[in-house]
PDB file of C-alpha atoms in Angstrom:
ATOM      1  CA  UNK A   1     -61.643  85.850 -35.065  1.00  0.00           C
ATOM      2  CA  UNK A   2     -65.027  84.197 -35.290  1.00  0.00           C
ATOM      3  CA  UNK A   3     -68.147  86.100 -34.622  1.00  0.00           C
ATOM      4  CA  UNK A   4     -71.174  84.460 -32.948  1.00  0.00           C
ATOM      5  CA  UNK A   5     -74.127  83.876 -35.190  1.00  0.00           C
ATOM      6  CA  UNK A   6     -76.859  86.235 -34.401  1.00  0.00           C
ATOM      7  CA  UNK A   7     -80.177  84.641 -33.542  1.00  0.00           C
ATOM      8  CA  UNK A   8     -83.193  86.506 -34.731  1.00  0.00           C
ATOM      9  CA  UNK A   9     -86.823  85.900 -33.749  1.00  0.00           C
ATOM     10  CA  UNK A  10     -89.110  84.199 -36.350  1.00  0.00           C
ATOM     11  CA  UNK A  11     -90.537  86.493 -38.895  1.00  0.00           C
ATOM     12  CA  UNK A  12     -94.211  87.391 -38.264  1.00  0.00           C
ATOM     13  CA  UNK A  13     -94.856  86.836 -41.915  1.00  0.00           C
ATOM     14  CA  UNK A  14     -94.036  83.083 -41.805  1.00  0.00           C
ATOM     15  CA  UNK A  15     -95.918  80.941 -44.340  1.00  0.00           C
ATOM     16  CA  UNK A  16     -99.483  79.922 -43.174  1.00  0.00           C
ATOM     17  CA  UNK A  17     -98.636  76.220 -43.303  1.00  0.00           C
ATOM     18  CA  UNK A  18     -95.996  76.619 -40.633  1.00  0.00           C
ATOM     19  CA  UNK A  19     -97.737  79.198 -38.514  1.00  0.00           C
ATOM     20  CA  UNK A  20     -99.437  77.960 -35.335  1.00  0.00           C
ATOM     21  CA  UNK A  21    -103.221  78.080 -35.156  1.00  0.00           C
ATOM     22  CA  UNK A  22    -104.719  80.716 -32.985  1.00  0.00           C
ATOM     23  CA  UNK A  23    -107.029  79.818 -30.101  1.00  0.00           C
ATOM     24  CA  UNK A  24    -109.970  81.199 -32.076  1.00  0.00           C
ATOM     25  CA  UNK A  25    -109.216  78.948 -35.039  1.00  0.00           C
ATOM     26  CA  UNK A  26    -108.858  75.932 -32.763  1.00  0.00           C
ATOM     27  CA  UNK A  27    -112.175  76.762 -31.148  1.00  0.00           C
ATOM     28  CA  UNK A  28    -113.908  77.082 -34.565  1.00  0.00           C
ATOM     29  CA  UNK A  29    -112.513  73.727 -35.705  1.00  0.00           C
ATOM     30  CA  UNK A  30    -113.564  72.092 -32.467  1.00  0.00           C
ATOM     31  CA  UNK A  31    -117.066  73.510 -32.835  1.00  0.00           C
ATOM     32  CA  UNK A  32    -117.296  72.243 -36.423  1.00  0.00           C
ATOM     33  CA  UNK A  33    -116.270  68.747 -35.319  1.00  0.00           C
ATOM     34  CA  UNK A  34    -118.817  68.859 -32.491  1.00  0.00           C
ATOM     35  CA  UNK A  35    -121.567  69.957 -34.889  1.00  0.00           C
ATOM     36  CA  UNK A  36    -120.671  67.221 -37.346  1.00  0.00           C
ATOM     37  CA  UNK A  37    -120.680  64.603 -34.614  1.00  0.00           C
ATOM     38  CA  UNK A  38    -123.956  65.967 -33.264  1.00  0.00           C
ATOM     39  CA  UNK A  39    -125.606  65.582 -36.679  1.00  0.00           C
ATOM     40  CA  UNK A  40    -124.167  62.079 -36.999  1.00  0.00           C
ATOM     41  CA  UNK A  41    -125.339  61.024 -33.529  1.00  0.00           C
ATOM     42  CA  UNK A  42    -128.736  62.670 -33.994  1.00  0.00           C
ATOM     43  CA  UNK A  43    -129.293  60.686 -37.183  1.00  0.00           C
ATOM     44  CA  UNK A  44    -128.210  57.471 -35.487  1.00  0.00           C
ATOM     45  CA  UNK A  45    -130.433  58.255 -32.501  1.00  0.00           C
ATOM     46  CA  UNK A  46    -133.439  58.753 -34.778  1.00  0.00           C
ATOM     47  CA  UNK A  47    -132.733  55.495 -36.616  1.00  0.00           C
ATOM     48  CA  UNK A  48    -132.331  53.650 -33.320  1.00  0.00           C
ATOM     49  CA  UNK A  49    -135.517  55.198 -31.939  1.00  0.00           C
ATOM     50  CA  UNK A  50    -137.446  54.167 -35.056  1.00  0.00           C
ATOM     51  CA  UNK A  51    -136.055  50.632 -34.822  1.00  0.00           C
ATOM     52  CA  UNK A  52    -137.042  50.392 -31.145  1.00  0.00           C
ATOM     53  CA  UNK A  53    -140.561  51.660 -31.898  1.00  0.00           C
ATOM     54  CA  UNK A  54    -140.945  49.090 -34.695  1.00  0.00           C
ATOM     55  CA  UNK A  55    -139.759  46.285 -32.413  1.00  0.00           C
ATOM     56  CA  UNK A  56    -142.079  47.408 -29.641  1.00  0.00           C
ATOM     57  CA  UNK A  57    -145.024  47.458 -32.066  1.00  0.00           C
ATOM     58  CA  UNK A  58    -144.100  43.970 -33.341  1.00  0.00           C
ATOM     59  CA  UNK A  59    -143.846  42.689 -29.759  1.00  0.00           C
ATOM     60  CA  UNK A  60    -147.270  44.105 -28.867  1.00  0.00           C
ATOM     61  CA  UNK A  61    -148.747  42.501 -31.987  1.00  0.00           C
ATOM     62  CA  UNK A  62    -147.164  39.141 -31.117  1.00  0.00           C
ATOM     63  CA  UNK A  63    -148.512  39.345 -27.544  1.00  0.00           C
ATOM     64  CA  UNK A  64    -152.001  40.136 -28.843  1.00  0.00           C
ATOM     65  CA  UNK A  65    -151.855  37.273 -31.339  1.00  0.00           C
ATOM     66  CA  UNK A  66    -150.685  34.884 -28.616  1.00  0.00           C
ATOM     67  CA  UNK A  67    -153.647  35.860 -26.408  1.00  0.00           C
ATOM     68  CA  UNK A  68    -155.997  35.343 -29.354  1.00  0.00           C
ATOM     69  CA  UNK A  69    -154.447  31.944 -30.091  1.00  0.00           C
ATOM     70  CA  UNK A  70    -154.897  30.884 -26.455  1.00  0.00           C
ATOM     71  CA  UNK A  71    -158.571  31.806 -26.667  1.00  0.00           C
ATOM     72  CA  UNK A  72    -159.110  30.291 -30.114  1.00  0.00           C
ATOM     73  CA  UNK A  73    -157.218  27.010 -29.625  1.00  0.00           C
ATOM     74  CA  UNK A  74    -156.515  26.578 -25.889  1.00  0.00           C
ATOM     75  CA  UNK A  75    -155.519  22.936 -26.350  1.00  0.00           C
ATOM     76  CA  UNK A  76    -152.194  24.041 -27.873  1.00  0.00           C
ATOM     77  CA  UNK A  77    -151.284  25.637 -24.524  1.00  0.00           C
ATOM     78  CA  UNK A  78    -152.603  22.800 -22.338  1.00  0.00           C
ATOM     79  CA  UNK A  79    -150.891  21.335 -19.301  1.00  0.00           C
ATOM     80  CA  UNK A  80    -150.954  17.572 -18.610  1.00  0.00           C
ATOM     81  CA  UNK A  81    -154.185  16.709 -16.810  1.00  0.00           C
ATOM     82  CA  UNK A  82    -156.292  19.449 -18.448  1.00  0.00           C
ATOM     83  CA  UNK A  83    -159.701  18.251 -19.595  1.00  0.00           C
ATOM     84  CA  UNK A  84    -161.234  18.937 -22.999  1.00  0.00           C
ATOM     85  CA  UNK A  85    -164.601  18.174 -24.532  1.00  0.00           C
ATOM     86  CA  UNK A  86    -165.762  17.343 -28.006  1.00  0.00           C
ATOM     87  CA  UNK A  87    -169.146  16.741 -29.586  1.00  0.00           C
ATOM     88  CA  UNK A  88    -169.897  13.525 -31.392  1.00  0.00           C
ATOM     89  CA  UNK A  89    -171.201  13.245 -34.927  1.00  0.00           C
ATOM     90  CA  UNK A  90    -174.528  11.969 -33.583  1.00  0.00           C
ATOM     91  CA  UNK A  91    -177.570  14.108 -34.278  1.00  0.00           C
ATOM     92  CA  UNK A  92    -177.833  15.060 -30.589  1.00  0.00           C
ATOM     93  CA  UNK A  93    -174.179  16.143 -30.552  1.00  0.00           C
ATOM     94  CA  UNK A  94    -173.420  14.273 -27.340  1.00  0.00           C
ATOM     95  CA  UNK A  95    -170.454  15.735 -25.460  1.00  0.00           C
ATOM     96  CA  UNK A  96    -167.548  13.660 -24.164  1.00  0.00           C
ATOM     97  CA  UNK A  97    -164.503  14.540 -22.095  1.00  0.00           C
ATOM     98  CA  UNK A  98    -160.890  13.509 -22.674  1.00  0.00           C
ATOM     99  CA  UNK A  99    -157.701  14.288 -20.738  1.00  0.00           C
ATOM    100  CA  UNK A 100    -154.578  15.892 -22.172  1.00  0.00           C
ATOM    101  CA  UNK A 101    -151.469  13.822 -21.420  1.00  0.00           C
ATOM    102  CA  UNK A 102    -148.666  15.748 -23.151  1.00  0.00           C
ATOM    103  CA  UNK A 103    -146.724  15.798 -26.419  1.00  0.00           C
ATOM    104  CA  UNK A 104    -145.443  12.764 -28.287  1.00  0.00           C
ATOM    105  CA  UNK A 105    -141.686  12.229 -28.046  1.00  0.00           C
ATOM    106  CA  UNK A 106    -141.500   8.843 -29.792  1.00  0.00           C
ATOM    107  CA  UNK A 107    -140.217   9.042 -33.386  1.00  0.00           C
ATOM    108  CA  UNK A 108    -142.689   7.858 -36.042  1.00  0.00           C
ATOM    109  CA  UNK A 109    -142.396   4.369 -37.454  1.00  0.00           C
ATOM    110  CA  UNK A 110    -144.326   2.190 -39.879  1.00  0.00           C
ATOM    111  CA  UNK A 111    -147.397   0.666 -38.292  1.00  0.00           C
ATOM    112  CA  UNK A 112    -149.334  -2.440 -39.141  1.00  0.00           C
ATOM    113  CA  UNK A 113    -152.637  -1.890 -40.921  1.00  0.00           C
ATOM    114  CA  UNK A 114    -154.912  -4.808 -41.722  1.00  0.00           C
ATOM    115  CA  UNK A 115    -152.085  -7.277 -41.106  1.00  0.00           C
ATOM    116  CA  UNK A 116    -149.541  -5.569 -43.391  1.00  0.00           C
ATOM    117  CA  UNK A 117    -147.054  -2.722 -43.170  1.00  0.00           C
ATOM    118  CA  UNK A 118    -147.980  -0.147 -45.796  1.00  0.00           C
ATOM    119  CA  UNK A 119    -145.562   2.569 -46.880  1.00  0.00           C
ATOM    120  CA  UNK A 120    -147.900   5.455 -46.065  1.00  0.00           C
ATOM    121  CA  UNK A 121    -148.955   4.295 -42.566  1.00  0.00           C
ATOM    122  CA  UNK A 122    -146.845   5.777 -39.799  1.00  0.00           C
ATOM    123  CA  UNK A 123    -147.322   6.251 -36.087  1.00  0.00           C
ATOM    124  CA  UNK A 124    -147.704   9.862 -34.821  1.00  0.00           C
ATOM    125  CA  UNK A 125    -144.932  12.384 -35.288  1.00  0.00           C
ATOM    126  CA  UNK A 126    -142.931  14.008 -32.511  1.00  0.00           C
ATOM    127  CA  UNK A 127    -144.861  16.956 -31.071  1.00  0.00           C
ATOM    128  CA  UNK A 128    -148.370  15.610 -31.703  1.00  0.00           C
ATOM    129  CA  UNK A 129    -150.784  15.990 -28.781  1.00  0.00           C
ATOM    130  CA  UNK A 130    -151.687  12.945 -26.687  1.00  0.00           C
ATOM    131  CA  UNK A 131    -155.099  12.401 -25.063  1.00  0.00           C
ATOM    132  CA  UNK A 132    -156.479   9.649 -22.871  1.00  0.00           C
ATOM    133  CA  UNK A 133    -159.979   8.794 -21.757  1.00  0.00           C
ATOM    134  CA  UNK A 134    -160.906  10.969 -18.796  1.00  0.00           C
ATOM    135  CA  UNK A 135    -162.997   8.364 -16.994  1.00  0.00           C
ATOM    136  CA  UNK A 136    -164.037   4.739 -17.080  1.00  0.00           C
ATOM    137  CA  UNK A 137    -165.886   5.211 -20.361  1.00  0.00           C
ATOM    138  CA  UNK A 138    -163.793   5.022 -23.541  1.00  0.00           C
ATOM    139  CA  UNK A 139    -165.059   7.657 -26.017  1.00  0.00           C
ATOM    140  CA  UNK A 140    -161.725   7.732 -27.827  1.00  0.00           C
ATOM    141  CA  UNK A 141    -162.316   4.332 -29.409  1.00  0.00           C
ATOM    142  CA  UNK A 142    -165.991   4.763 -30.307  1.00  0.00           C
ATOM    143  CA  UNK A 143    -166.229   3.646 -33.927  1.00  0.00           C
ATOM    144  CA  UNK A 144    -169.434   5.352 -35.059  1.00  0.00           C
ATOM    145  CA  UNK A 145    -169.717   9.074 -34.494  1.00  0.00           C
ATOM    146  CA  UNK A 146    -166.977   9.383 -31.855  1.00  0.00           C
ATOM    147  CA  UNK A 147    -164.073  11.790 -31.805  1.00  0.00           C
ATOM    148  CA  UNK A 148    -162.190   9.844 -34.463  1.00  0.00           C
ATOM    149  CA  UNK A 149    -165.115  10.361 -36.848  1.00  0.00           C
ATOM    150  CA  UNK A 150    -165.532  13.982 -35.788  1.00  0.00           C
ATOM    151  CA  UNK A 151    -161.934  14.950 -36.582  1.00  0.00           C
ATOM    152  CA  UNK A 152    -161.029  12.192 -39.065  1.00  0.00           C
ATOM    153  CA  UNK A 153    -158.444  10.402 -36.889  1.00  0.00           C
ATOM    154  CA  UNK A 154    -158.433   7.069 -38.752  1.00  0.00           C
ATOM    155  CA  UNK A 155    -156.975   4.499 -38.792  1.00  0.00           C
ATOM    156  CA  UNK A 156    -156.597   3.961 -35.063  1.00  0.00           C
ATOM    157  CA  UNK A 157    -153.033   2.663 -35.528  1.00  0.00           C
ATOM    158  CA  UNK A 158    -151.971   5.940 -37.133  1.00  0.00           C
ATOM    159  CA  UNK A 159    -153.551   8.219 -34.510  1.00  0.00           C
ATOM    160  CA  UNK A 160    -152.783   6.459 -31.220  1.00  0.00           C
ATOM    161  CA  UNK A 161    -149.906   6.967 -28.817  1.00  0.00           C
ATOM    162  CA  UNK A 162    -147.008   4.495 -28.833  1.00  0.00           C
ATOM    163  CA  UNK A 163    -144.309   3.787 -26.334  1.00  0.00           C
ATOM    164  CA  UNK A 164    -141.034   2.243 -27.516  1.00  0.00           C
ATOM    165  CA  UNK A 165    -142.681  -1.187 -27.939  1.00  0.00           C
ATOM    166  CA  UNK A 166    -146.365  -0.964 -28.806  1.00  0.00           C
ATOM    167  CA  UNK A 167    -149.496   1.121 -29.215  1.00  0.00           C
ATOM    168  CA  UNK A 168    -151.107   2.279 -25.975  1.00  0.00           C
ATOM    169  CA  UNK A 169    -154.763   1.397 -25.653  1.00  0.00           C
ATOM    170  CA  UNK A 170    -157.458   4.072 -25.360  1.00  0.00           C
ATOM    171  CA  UNK A 171    -155.183   6.905 -26.487  1.00  0.00           C
ATOM    172  CA  UNK A 172    -155.505   9.526 -29.167  1.00  0.00           C
ATOM    173  CA  UNK A 173    -152.438  11.232 -30.657  1.00  0.00           C
ATOM    174  CA  UNK A 174    -153.180  13.959 -33.187  1.00  0.00           C
ATOM    175  CA  UNK A 175    -151.400  16.852 -34.889  1.00  0.00           C
ATOM    176  CA  UNK A 176    -152.163  20.397 -33.711  1.00  0.00           C
ATOM    177  CA  UNK A 177    -154.212  21.184 -36.824  1.00  0.00           C
ATOM    178  CA  UNK A 178    -156.738  18.492 -35.847  1.00  0.00           C
ATOM    179  CA  UNK A 179    -157.402  19.975 -32.381  1.00  0.00           C
ATOM    180  CA  UNK A 180    -159.780  22.764 -33.413  1.00  0.00           C
ATOM    181  CA  UNK A 181    -162.934  20.903 -32.301  1.00  0.00           C
ATOM    182  CA  UNK A 182    -161.644  20.403 -28.750  1.00  0.00           C
ATOM    183  CA  UNK A 183    -162.948  22.869 -26.159  1.00  0.00           C
ATOM    184  CA  UNK A 184    -161.895  23.439 -22.560  1.00  0.00           C
ATOM    185  CA  UNK A 185    -164.063  21.415 -20.190  1.00  0.00           C
ATOM    186  CA  UNK A 186    -166.019  23.866 -18.021  1.00  0.00           C
ATOM    187  CA  UNK A 187    -167.599  21.393 -15.632  1.00  0.00           C
ATOM    188  CA  UNK A 188    -170.998  19.804 -15.512  1.00  0.00           C
ATOM    189  CA  UNK A 189    -174.183  21.671 -16.193  1.00  0.00           C
ATOM    190  CA  UNK A 190    -175.730  23.707 -18.969  1.00  0.00           C
ATOM    191  CA  UNK A 191    -173.402  25.920 -20.936  1.00  0.00           C
ATOM    192  CA  UNK A 192    -174.740  28.221 -23.632  1.00  0.00           C
ATOM    193  CA  UNK A 193    -171.571  27.706 -25.668  1.00  0.00           C
ATOM    194  CA  UNK A 194    -172.551  24.102 -26.392  1.00  0.00           C
TER     195      UNK A 194
END
């Protein structure tokens, strides 16, 4: 006759690896994980905060520099139709007005100079600023002491605006670095700045 196997409860002295964790141990482990994550996130938060502060400072600097650039060289921020003045090379420094037209979009090409096409003579580059005479008078093409002498925009063929076919008369097309002598036209009358 077979006897039933007796089932006995697990021994309280079971090995630690197989024993279940107590609630207190689970709570301590959970707290340790939370603390570790908190340190990790705090460090990341500080790094992110520092990065944001640096970007904000760089943005403020860029905004300040942009305002300064607009005051120093307003022609670079001009809208078509804006008027600018320049002083001639004459001893009396006569002032003339020209009108901003826009930016050149025609690719540069070799231009004729003194009846020949020289390798180093090209029409204006894309992005150069285009100006036209503001009135009936044509100060752009004055040969002695005009704006071309003042800023060194010679020869005319190299510093005039072109369409797809030919050079446009009475135009001036110059790179941004040559625009420093141009000032915003403030109307007629005496101005202590001039």
